[in-house]
């Protein structure tokens, strides 16, 4: 059979040669002006990888690089399939499986298809974290990811819609996946994928693109702020023939973004919104002419009102975060403590034109760390904590921000806290606090301070913070 | 030699299959000629092309209003109205809109149009060109109901011919059904038709029947997919006498599709390009 296959390809290449010679004889301009076209082959894996070249498998960092093999004993109506062995969580070679399949060579023209499809099953019922295409470790321009794909123990067909096929004239990222053992108590499992290909399905329809996860969101902002819409929920949804609405996260390049007032806020094709002036602008979007659900309304207050500049003698200051002093090294300004923390921001701090400032959003609690890879702070000689806070929302009397300090994190921990009440804070303006360290109830020792927490329990969700430093009077 | 042998082997089954297919085609061709009643309903006697914007033509259409008894007998969830929000003609198309809203104690509104007392007939070709809505719990229908002789006859004795029914969580499938005495509700006689690589909610499709003495032929677009005759029903054939009227409606929820879920998008719209009825000029 192999010999016959070779014979066929020989014939095909001869024919190709003949037609090229023939075209060469023509002298009409229209033929010369044709765009370069790329392969429009649909198959990625049938019984073996198709048209992928030799060097096409690129594992994600930290994943087990040998997770993927071709299984010659399993297949959907065939003798072979792609086999993915997800490692145990304690596997020293990598605690998850994940990779991209990128064509080793020129990309493909996928404009004639509307979905990536495959058959799959697993050694146990399991949810695969991510399956998709478009990731190429280059521009990653047209990434599509279906999250939490449910695999059963028998073969089923899966459909991942293309948000807008007309964009994909030269795509190399054919497939990507990431699978861990969060749901399997750390124990590994196997899943198989077969008949992996692009298809043009008349049975999928009703596209419903969405930005901001389909919500109409209004945010106050300042000149200089940059908002990345791809971090705020860009999705496309198609209804599959079985009636299920399949949502995929879609790269910003599938969208056409529009600002109602580009002089206030501009938006580019990568979904980056830049605040340029005071005023109001509404960012909306569409995919292939279908308007997205959701929008982002920017109410720009103009130039950011910077916090008061500190005046204390640097000799009497240990500064954690201030442009006025040399800051001590910190591990982070946001520890992202899973799973209860919701707070975003601070990683990294913002520069709104007047130096650095931290904007914590969705605040419930957040920690500034000085204990992992940097020296903890010896505040024995200090008397006060200074911090400037600017609340970006209306304040209720019951609202609060509690400051907490922890000494000797992970060792002989001792902590103390001090609560700033809602009446001490102001909406959209700075309030400065000089809190005596003796007011941190319970903090009997402060020679190895490793964490400073801002805790609001979500009573206050959006704050700017600046000039965090300790001083002695 | 070995190569040639393999090549021959792989070709041979294809030839064999080809011959079988040809045989089957010829045989079924004879079958059709012998038993199928060829319909010749080409005399247009009623049509609504929905070319006038606004409310549907009152010379043709009545409305059912409210929730009927027990959600029109099916525990349907919608309240039917004749408000423009639920039924209107725009740009050459009848639009029936199912909305999610609190209205007269119901959570959804929609519309149900019928020709009772305005256009009724026995036999003929009834067809509509429609684009269907979609989503779990969405249940559009284009159907005929027998006249009840001023309430002296009751369902299912009066007969019901469902030309097209569809549930929105199966966007590629429609079904055609008859209900009569001894074969109604769950025991009705039904057959479904699935589009090949296409859906009913993305483009317009034609749904129709050719109905004559002792037969009802069901078709979608140019595909005849079923014929129902007295031999197919386990009871009295009630479709040879008495006029029937047309009903077109968009239900939400009910026994057949189940309720909408959080994935169901509202509003949903049933678009009707035309409804046409033909009879046989020789009858």
XYZ file of C-alpha atoms in Angstrom:
756
model
C 0.000 0.000 0.000
C 2.808 2.377 0.822
C 4.335 1.868 -2.577
C 1.086 2.748 -4.250
C 0.799 5.910 -2.233
C 4.215 6.976 -3.389
C 3.227 6.313 -6.947
C 0.192 8.560 -6.629
C 2.169 11.421 -5.197
C 4.620 11.070 -8.039
C 1.783 11.489 -10.519
C 0.397 14.454 -8.656
C 3.719 16.232 -8.566
C 4.182 15.620 -12.295
C 0.788 17.173 -12.948
C 1.705 20.095 -10.738
C 4.864 20.616 -12.712
C 2.955 20.558 -15.971
C 0.405 23.132 -14.876
C 3.074 25.471 -13.569
C 4.817 25.343 -16.927
C 1.528 26.077 -18.626
C 0.758 29.075 -16.427
C 4.229 30.365 -17.103
C 3.376 30.633 -20.788
C 0.425 32.944 -20.088
C 1.208 36.621 -20.141
C -1.937 38.134 -18.685
C -1.427 40.490 -15.768
C -4.264 38.982 -13.728
C -2.357 35.737 -13.316
C 0.771 37.524 -12.194
C -1.165 39.521 -9.573
C -2.667 36.575 -7.734
C -1.933 36.521 -3.983
C 0.238 33.794 -2.613
C -2.061 31.093 -1.300
C -1.499 28.541 1.412
C -2.606 24.968 1.744
C -6.279 24.525 2.525
C -5.918 20.920 3.628
C -8.327 20.069 6.480
C -6.620 17.122 8.220
C -4.241 17.518 11.142
C -4.238 13.919 12.390
C -5.953 10.940 10.766
C -3.783 7.862 11.382
C -0.682 9.979 11.687
C 0.027 13.711 11.672
C -0.893 15.198 8.290
C 1.122 17.973 6.680
C 2.637 19.065 9.990
C 6.311 18.691 8.998
C 8.796 17.085 11.370
C 9.254 19.545 14.250
C 5.723 20.524 15.248
C 5.173 19.567 18.914
C 5.996 22.298 21.432
C 5.153 21.564 25.092
C 4.092 24.323 27.476
C 6.639 25.378 30.087
C 6.559 23.090 33.111
C 4.493 20.407 31.387
C 5.613 16.849 30.827
C 7.229 17.007 27.406
C 6.661 13.323 26.580
C 2.909 13.343 27.244
C 1.953 12.988 23.578
C 2.435 9.834 21.494
C 0.763 8.130 18.542
C -1.147 5.108 19.863
C -1.129 2.303 17.270
C -3.674 0.219 19.203
C -6.503 2.724 19.742
C -8.441 4.755 17.237
C -11.855 6.030 16.261
C -12.821 3.683 13.409
C -9.118 3.362 12.695
C -5.931 1.782 13.950
C -4.215 4.831 15.397
C -4.928 7.963 17.387
C -3.151 10.666 19.344
C -2.583 9.604 22.926
C -2.058 12.059 25.771
C -0.787 10.707 29.078
C -1.497 13.317 31.726
C 1.104 12.791 34.476
C 0.512 12.506 38.191
C 0.751 15.826 39.999
C 3.989 14.730 41.646
C 5.700 13.661 38.400
C 9.196 15.192 38.509
C 9.176 15.579 34.704
C 6.163 17.913 34.807
C 2.904 17.995 36.735
C 0.567 18.501 33.774
C 0.352 17.913 30.028
C 0.059 20.710 27.517
C 1.451 21.688 24.153
C 0.801 23.251 20.798
C 0.928 21.569 17.385
C 2.475 24.122 15.047
C 3.063 23.420 11.383
C 6.770 23.121 10.649
C 6.622 25.276 7.521
C 4.087 27.513 5.794
C 0.680 27.918 7.411
C -2.706 26.867 6.123
C -5.596 28.818 4.675
C -8.557 27.958 6.916
C -11.031 30.443 5.439
C -13.090 27.619 3.945
C -13.798 26.025 7.325
C -15.779 27.089 10.372
C -14.749 24.602 13.056
C -11.981 22.431 14.422
C -13.439 18.981 15.041
C -12.183 15.754 16.521
C -13.245 12.549 18.187
C -12.002 11.976 21.702
C -12.313 9.744 24.740
C -10.498 9.337 28.051
C -9.495 6.536 30.404
C -12.001 8.012 32.884
C -14.602 10.724 32.719
C -12.599 13.913 32.985
C -12.614 17.609 32.135
C -9.746 18.811 29.958
C -8.784 22.351 30.955
C -8.104 23.753 27.503
C -8.443 22.547 23.933
C -8.147 24.832 20.929
C -5.983 26.145 18.140
C -4.258 29.309 16.949
C -1.508 29.373 19.562
C 1.796 29.437 17.663
C 4.220 30.863 20.264
C 4.846 33.660 17.741
C 2.178 36.373 17.550
C -0.551 34.119 19.015
C -2.826 36.317 16.944
C -5.826 34.065 16.415
C -5.930 31.940 19.549
C -9.161 30.058 20.240
C -9.625 28.016 23.417
C -12.525 25.916 24.614
C -12.290 25.561 28.386
C -13.309 22.557 30.454
C -13.986 20.108 27.634
C -15.808 17.086 29.058
C -14.489 13.749 27.836
C -16.254 10.457 28.461
C -14.882 6.956 28.248
C -16.267 6.270 24.780
C -15.557 8.111 21.546
C -17.547 11.317 21.037
C -17.235 14.074 18.507
C -16.193 17.550 19.636
C -16.620 20.832 17.768
C -14.624 23.990 18.452
C -16.032 26.800 16.286
C -13.804 29.321 14.515
C -14.936 32.815 15.618
C -14.351 34.287 12.134
C -12.723 32.014 9.538
C -12.082 34.880 7.103
C -9.154 35.975 9.286
C -7.268 32.700 8.969
C -5.441 32.986 5.647
C -2.115 31.692 6.990
C -2.412 29.825 10.276
C 0.251 27.558 11.754
C -1.224 26.828 15.188
C -3.328 23.755 14.388
C -4.074 22.433 17.871
C -3.346 23.139 21.509
C -4.271 21.518 24.776
C -3.587 21.747 28.489
C -4.679 19.058 30.940
C -3.980 18.721 34.635
C -5.047 16.557 37.555
C -6.900 19.144 39.644
C -10.097 17.103 39.302
C -8.521 13.690 39.734
C -6.872 14.183 43.116
C -3.490 14.477 41.459
C -3.693 11.134 39.681
C -2.848 10.896 36.009
C -5.076 9.628 33.226
C -5.017 9.148 29.482
C -7.076 10.696 26.725
C -7.137 10.036 23.015
C -7.886 12.359 20.095
C -8.538 11.149 16.556
C -9.805 12.486 13.211
C -8.503 15.916 14.163
C -9.369 18.270 11.319
C -11.023 21.478 10.204
C -14.521 21.237 8.760
C -17.125 23.498 7.206
C -20.253 22.583 9.159
C -23.639 23.866 8.084
C -24.969 22.572 11.394
C -23.384 25.206 13.623
C -24.904 28.665 13.728
C -26.179 31.633 15.711
C -22.850 33.346 16.471
C -22.963 35.509 19.615
C -19.699 37.344 20.216
C -19.189 38.965 23.612
C -16.749 41.369 25.249
C -16.469 42.092 28.990
C -18.030 38.621 29.386
C -21.240 39.993 27.878
C -21.710 42.684 30.545
C -22.123 46.434 30.056
C -19.443 47.774 32.390
C -18.781 51.398 33.343
C -15.414 52.327 34.861
C -13.865 55.585 35.939
C -10.346 56.045 34.700
C -7.532 58.524 34.129
C -5.327 59.703 31.304
C -2.530 57.197 30.795
C -4.454 54.121 31.877
C -4.235 51.120 29.543
C -6.926 48.430 29.665
C -6.340 45.089 27.963
C -9.732 43.814 26.778
C -8.396 40.304 26.207
C -8.051 40.001 30.004
C -11.658 41.082 30.461
C -13.523 38.279 28.710
C -13.544 38.129 24.901
C -15.655 35.201 23.720
C -17.542 33.822 20.766
C -20.451 31.397 21.071
C -21.974 29.161 18.423
C -24.858 26.761 18.808
C -23.836 23.214 17.951
C -26.123 20.732 16.140
C -26.935 19.072 19.492
C -28.384 22.357 20.766
C -25.486 23.122 23.098
C -24.095 26.641 23.028
C -20.331 26.226 22.679
C -18.446 29.186 24.101
C -14.798 29.714 23.218
C -12.419 32.406 24.323
C -11.294 34.293 21.238
C -8.208 36.410 20.627
C -8.817 40.156 20.186
C -7.739 39.995 16.540
C -11.014 38.265 15.676
C -12.880 41.373 16.881
C -13.506 44.729 15.296
C -13.322 47.239 18.180
C -14.850 50.710 18.027
C -14.536 53.671 20.380
C -17.417 56.154 20.414
C -14.953 58.903 21.285
C -11.406 58.086 20.119
C -10.018 61.352 21.495
C -10.983 60.173 25.005
C -10.147 56.476 24.654
C -8.568 54.742 21.685
C -8.737 51.013 21.051
C -6.494 49.009 18.739
C -6.845 45.662 16.974
C -5.198 43.894 19.908
C -7.919 45.125 22.248
C -5.712 47.636 24.086
C -7.754 50.613 25.318
C -5.724 53.750 26.016
C -7.206 56.667 27.950
C -6.114 59.892 26.255
C -8.297 62.698 27.640
C -11.099 63.480 30.051
C -14.641 62.637 28.976
C -16.716 59.581 28.199
C -16.097 56.908 25.577
C -17.934 53.643 24.944
C -15.950 50.700 23.570
C -18.032 48.230 21.549
C -17.076 45.447 19.179
C -18.221 42.917 16.614
C -17.068 39.726 14.934
C -17.791 39.314 11.222
C -20.501 41.981 11.378
C -22.297 40.525 14.400
C -22.326 42.990 17.283
C -20.880 41.752 20.566
C -22.868 41.527 23.760
C -21.287 43.721 26.397
C -19.445 47.031 26.289
C -16.959 49.078 28.279
C -17.869 52.649 29.119
C -14.874 54.732 30.168
C -15.528 57.798 32.285
C -12.162 59.499 32.210
C -11.606 62.015 34.993
C -8.646 63.501 33.126
C -5.203 63.666 34.658
C -4.645 61.436 37.615
C -4.535 63.368 40.861
C -1.273 62.151 42.346
C -0.860 61.514 46.048
C 0.844 64.169 48.190
C 4.630 63.977 47.925
C 6.209 62.765 51.174
C 8.560 65.179 52.949
C 10.112 63.113 55.722
C 13.876 62.776 55.932
C 14.919 59.583 54.088
C 17.226 58.815 56.989
C 14.149 58.130 59.124
C 12.241 56.082 56.526
C 12.000 52.453 55.362
C 10.013 52.731 52.134
C 8.065 49.873 50.548
C 6.393 51.756 47.684
C 7.074 55.419 46.975
C 8.681 57.476 44.227
C 10.032 59.818 46.898
C 12.380 57.234 48.449
C 14.586 54.322 47.546
C 12.321 51.345 48.119
C 13.366 48.127 49.802
C 13.045 44.997 47.613
C 9.659 43.272 47.825
C 8.443 39.871 46.651
C 5.246 41.349 45.226
C 2.605 44.016 45.629
C -0.120 41.408 45.108
C 0.315 37.851 46.376
C -2.781 36.522 44.552
C -3.580 34.208 47.460
C -5.663 31.366 46.048
C -8.441 30.516 46.280
C -10.198 33.188 48.324
C -8.511 36.339 47.067
C -10.358 38.257 44.341
C -8.108 41.306 44.285
C -6.547 42.316 40.975
C -3.933 45.000 40.304
C -0.515 45.883 41.655
C 1.250 43.408 39.416
C 2.883 45.566 38.246
C 1.921 49.009 39.572
C 0.658 51.623 37.093
C 2.325 54.753 35.831
C -0.325 57.347 35.050
C 2.185 60.065 34.197
C 3.292 61.112 37.660
C 5.243 58.115 38.883
C 4.063 54.757 40.101
C 0.794 54.045 41.849
C -1.020 50.819 42.737
C -4.647 50.295 41.717
C -6.272 47.391 43.538
C -9.597 46.347 42.005
C -12.112 43.706 43.117
C -10.453 44.127 46.501
C -11.286 41.716 49.278
C -7.774 41.328 50.610
C -4.302 41.660 49.175
C -0.834 41.242 50.618
C 2.471 43.023 49.938
C 5.137 40.402 50.554
C 8.639 40.785 52.002
C 9.484 37.264 53.153
C 10.029 34.876 50.221
C 13.132 35.946 48.343
C 13.869 39.281 49.974
C 14.851 40.351 53.423
C 12.017 40.842 55.886
C 11.690 44.303 57.378
C 13.114 45.088 60.785
C 10.806 47.835 62.002
C 12.066 47.792 65.561
C 13.398 51.320 65.195
C 10.316 52.637 63.352
C 7.263 54.215 64.989
C 4.660 54.658 62.234
C 3.253 53.221 59.007
C 2.370 55.786 56.341
C -0.014 55.040 53.461
C -2.044 57.189 51.051
C -5.389 55.730 49.903
C -7.759 57.053 47.225
C -11.091 55.186 47.057
C -12.604 54.991 43.550
C -16.228 54.486 44.536
C -18.952 55.690 46.877
C -18.183 54.877 50.524
C -20.755 53.523 52.968
C -20.422 54.126 56.734
C -19.811 50.414 57.352
C -17.011 50.205 54.787
C -13.485 49.732 56.054
C -9.926 48.960 55.108
C -8.068 46.966 57.716
C -4.272 47.036 57.685
C -2.567 43.929 58.992
C 1.124 43.313 59.598
C 2.605 39.836 60.035
C 5.963 39.207 61.625
C 8.106 36.123 60.829
C 5.822 34.690 58.122
C 5.832 30.891 58.180
C 7.811 30.841 61.401
C 6.705 32.092 64.773
C 3.999 34.245 63.236
C 2.741 37.234 65.167
C 0.256 39.640 63.625
C -1.472 42.877 64.447
C -4.079 44.968 62.723
C -5.473 48.476 62.534
C -8.804 49.414 60.955
C -9.391 52.533 58.874
C -13.114 53.286 58.939
C -15.249 54.460 56.027
C -15.626 57.918 57.554
C -11.845 58.376 57.442
C -11.753 57.686 53.680
C -12.856 59.888 50.787
C -14.308 59.043 47.428
C -12.037 60.054 44.527
C -9.531 61.915 46.658
C -6.451 61.026 48.659
C -6.410 60.508 52.399
C -3.049 60.157 54.151
C -2.626 57.956 57.199
C 0.217 57.921 59.725
C -0.629 54.921 61.886
C 1.469 54.379 65.030
C 2.877 50.855 64.914
C 1.871 50.595 68.565
C -1.739 50.814 67.367
C -1.456 47.475 65.548
C -3.153 45.396 68.222
C -1.211 42.259 69.003
C 1.954 43.118 67.105
C 4.330 42.613 70.000
C 7.347 41.968 67.791
C 8.223 43.737 64.521
C 11.760 42.706 63.689
C 10.870 40.490 60.669
C 7.774 42.008 59.015
C 6.927 39.822 55.970
C 3.405 40.810 54.956
C 1.278 43.949 54.875
C -2.362 43.199 54.124
C -5.083 45.534 52.901
C -8.382 43.908 53.890
C -11.797 45.285 52.924
C -13.848 42.082 52.855
C -15.192 43.538 49.595
C -16.831 46.507 51.366
C -14.542 48.656 49.213
C -13.426 47.181 45.900
C -11.423 49.780 43.974
C -8.609 51.786 45.579
C -5.427 53.553 44.591
C -2.560 53.135 47.039
C 0.675 55.122 47.142
C 3.569 55.984 49.445
C 3.687 52.918 51.652
C 6.561 53.533 54.049
C 7.545 53.210 57.696
C 9.145 56.079 59.582
C 10.289 57.129 63.019
C 9.391 60.429 64.574
C 2.950 -9.038 -8.630
C 2.168 -8.468 -4.983
C 1.458 -4.842 -5.597
C -0.934 -5.567 -8.409
C -2.831 -8.088 -6.323
C -3.419 -5.586 -3.549
C -4.568 -2.980 -5.996
C -7.109 -5.320 -7.548
C -8.457 -6.289 -4.158
C -9.118 -2.754 -3.090
C -10.920 -1.899 -6.306
C -13.176 -4.899 -6.488
C -15.477 -4.126 -3.518
C -16.163 -0.666 -4.891
C -17.431 -2.129 -8.163
C -19.592 -4.569 -6.290
C -21.127 -1.812 -4.176
C -21.786 0.238 -7.277
C -23.754 -2.556 -8.885
C -25.811 -3.118 -5.744
C -26.683 0.559 -5.553
C -27.846 0.542 -9.148
C -30.029 -2.493 -8.461
C -31.571 -0.937 -5.382
C -32.368 2.225 -7.255
C -34.156 0.348 -10.018
C -36.171 -1.724 -7.582
C -37.262 1.200 -5.460
C -38.117 3.064 -8.640
C -40.655 0.348 -9.505
C -42.027 0.513 -5.948
C -42.703 4.201 -6.168
C -44.539 3.940 -9.461
C -46.822 1.260 -8.143
C -47.912 2.725 -4.830
C -47.287 6.435 -4.540
C -50.149 8.732 -5.345
C -48.785 11.486 -7.520
C -50.144 14.773 -6.313
C -51.144 17.490 -8.724
C -52.195 20.331 -6.468
C -51.120 23.270 -8.588
C -54.123 25.573 -8.425
C -53.296 28.338 -5.933
C -56.445 29.199 -3.996
C -55.099 31.000 -0.945
C -51.829 32.666 -0.155
C -50.470 35.222 2.240
C -47.160 36.609 1.000
C -46.951 39.033 3.969
C -46.151 41.983 1.715
C -47.991 44.646 3.753
C -46.261 45.928 6.867
C -48.198 46.022 10.125
C -50.727 43.609 11.553
C -51.383 40.412 9.552
C -54.309 40.427 7.099
C -57.487 40.204 9.215
C -59.372 38.642 6.304
C -57.241 35.530 6.779
C -56.048 35.446 10.383
C -57.558 35.178 13.857
C -55.586 34.950 17.100
C -55.709 32.703 20.075
C -55.168 34.871 23.154
C -54.008 33.877 26.625
C -52.877 30.566 28.029
C -55.774 28.301 26.961
C -56.589 25.405 29.224
C -53.525 24.036 30.962
C -51.126 25.908 28.644
C -53.032 24.928 25.494
C -53.196 21.358 26.725
C -49.416 21.012 26.824
C -48.379 22.994 29.915
C -46.918 25.610 27.597
C -45.495 28.619 29.429
C -46.315 31.523 27.125
C -49.193 33.984 27.103
C -50.393 34.504 23.526
C -51.198 38.073 22.477
C -51.924 39.930 19.244
C -49.651 42.837 20.200
C -47.160 44.046 17.568
C -44.361 43.017 19.954
C -45.449 39.424 19.438
C -46.849 39.413 15.901
C -46.190 41.808 13.032
C -45.416 41.917 9.326
C -42.213 43.659 8.308
C -40.207 43.705 5.094
C -42.254 40.978 3.472
C -42.076 38.597 6.415
C -44.473 37.613 9.190
C -42.572 37.795 12.467
C -43.822 35.923 15.523
C -41.696 36.912 18.519
C -41.393 34.957 21.749
C -40.342 37.291 24.551
C -39.271 36.677 28.113
C -41.370 39.099 30.174
C -43.867 39.055 33.001
C -47.296 39.348 31.418
C -50.681 38.435 32.917
C -49.058 35.913 35.238
C -46.914 34.262 32.563
C -43.175 34.560 32.128
C -43.212 34.595 28.335
C -45.323 36.080 25.559
C -45.746 34.951 21.979
C -48.464 34.599 19.315
C -50.684 31.992 17.708
C -52.446 32.747 14.419
C -55.253 30.649 12.956
C -57.567 30.744 9.944
C -60.552 29.198 11.744
C -63.783 30.447 10.197
C -61.860 32.477 7.620
C -60.083 29.877 5.533
C -60.862 26.178 5.851
C -60.552 23.387 3.336
C -60.358 19.654 2.830
C -57.381 18.293 0.862
C -54.771 20.291 -0.957
C -51.175 21.293 -0.806
C -50.355 23.448 2.215
C -46.902 24.948 2.436
C -45.012 27.673 4.272
C -41.547 29.072 3.797
C -40.091 29.783 7.217
C -36.938 30.430 9.183
C -37.212 28.840 12.592
C -36.059 30.137 15.988
C -33.642 28.191 18.199
C -32.819 27.225 21.777
C -33.976 24.841 24.484
C -37.724 25.158 25.176
C -38.583 26.819 21.844
C -41.394 25.049 19.975
C -42.736 26.511 16.697
C -45.435 24.719 14.712
C -47.284 24.978 11.385
C -50.323 22.726 11.542
C -53.928 21.999 10.601
C -56.828 21.265 12.920
C -60.186 19.792 11.892
C -63.281 21.951 12.274
C -65.215 20.959 15.420
C -68.710 21.547 13.953
C -69.509 24.228 16.527
C -68.130 22.184 19.388
C -70.006 18.966 18.597
C -66.765 17.092 17.938
C -63.669 17.076 20.102
C -59.984 16.376 19.657
C -58.621 13.925 18.636
C -61.750 12.897 16.717
C -61.565 16.134 14.690
C -58.071 15.225 13.458
C -54.809 17.127 13.570
C -52.179 17.330 10.838
C -48.870 18.768 12.080
C -47.098 19.868 8.919
C -44.019 21.072 10.760
C -42.970 20.870 14.380
C -39.498 21.498 15.775
C -37.803 21.876 19.139
C -35.084 24.491 19.364
C -32.452 22.281 20.972
C -32.440 20.106 17.836
C -31.843 22.760 15.182
C -31.341 20.283 12.342
C -34.576 18.239 12.777
C -38.259 18.829 12.073
C -41.109 16.359 12.283
C -44.502 15.822 10.693
C -47.312 14.105 12.586
C -50.989 13.122 12.462
C -53.245 12.815 15.499
C -56.613 11.033 15.410
C -58.782 8.722 17.499
C -56.549 5.979 18.926
C -53.360 7.662 17.824
C -52.999 11.018 19.569
C -50.483 12.670 21.859
C -47.698 10.243 22.659
C -49.229 7.612 20.347
C -49.450 9.910 17.319
C -47.992 8.846 13.972
C -44.896 10.856 13.258
C -41.686 10.974 11.288
C -38.789 13.368 11.482
C -36.534 14.809 8.816
C -32.947 15.868 9.471
C -31.171 18.346 7.228
C -27.827 17.266 5.836
C -25.094 19.664 7.025
C -27.574 22.504 7.513
C -29.909 23.954 10.173
C -33.463 25.259 10.159
C -32.649 28.479 12.043
C -30.051 29.963 9.722
C -31.986 30.072 6.423
C -35.524 29.791 5.106
C -36.904 26.348 4.274
C -40.191 25.198 2.733
C -42.411 22.916 4.819
C -45.475 21.339 3.262
C -47.923 18.520 2.784
C -49.815 17.144 -0.172
C -53.072 15.885 1.275
C -55.647 13.930 -0.654
C -58.088 11.085 -0.124
C -56.374 8.429 2.017
C -52.903 9.958 1.962
C -50.790 12.785 3.369
C -47.347 13.362 1.839
C -44.808 15.346 3.890
C -41.993 17.343 2.345
C -39.228 19.771 3.303
C -37.816 21.874 0.478
C -37.657 19.463 -2.475
C -37.487 16.306 -0.375
C -40.572 14.141 0.099
C -39.770 12.363 3.365
C -42.967 10.592 4.406
C -46.368 9.409 3.329
C -49.073 8.545 5.842
C -52.099 6.489 4.703
C -54.962 4.776 6.567
C -52.782 1.648 6.782
C -50.259 3.574 8.874
C -52.658 4.715 11.610
C -53.984 2.406 14.366
C -57.462 3.916 14.331
C -60.068 5.676 12.256
C -58.759 7.803 9.352
C -60.382 11.166 10.020
C -58.787 13.148 7.225
C -61.170 12.446 4.335
C -64.059 14.657 5.373
C -64.594 17.964 7.095
C -62.544 21.067 6.461
C -59.365 21.878 8.376
C -57.949 25.281 9.281
C -54.359 26.489 9.538
C -52.561 27.318 12.811
C -49.119 28.825 13.068
C -47.633 29.463 16.505
C -44.466 29.772 18.533
C -44.728 28.068 21.926
C -42.314 28.344 24.839
C -41.862 25.334 27.089
C -44.479 22.641 27.479
C -44.487 18.885 27.585
C -42.683 18.320 24.317
C -39.637 20.611 24.413
C -39.374 21.076 28.190
C -38.793 24.531 29.669
C -36.196 27.007 28.417
C -32.932 27.063 30.340
C -30.340 29.716 31.077
C -28.755 29.071 27.684
C -31.942 29.979 25.803
C -31.709 33.386 24.176
C -34.708 35.721 24.087
C -36.365 37.143 22.127
C -36.778 34.321 19.624
C -38.401 34.902 16.245
C -40.276 32.680 13.821
C -40.104 34.249 10.349
C -42.692 33.294 7.716
C -42.027 34.369 4.148
C -45.300 32.988 2.803
C -48.120 30.546 3.360
C -49.713 29.061 0.233
C -52.556 26.608 -0.269
C -53.264 24.840 -3.554
C -56.002 22.484 -4.605
C -56.504 20.244 -7.569
C -58.292 22.193 -10.302
C -59.879 18.968 -11.531
C -61.546 18.206 -8.182
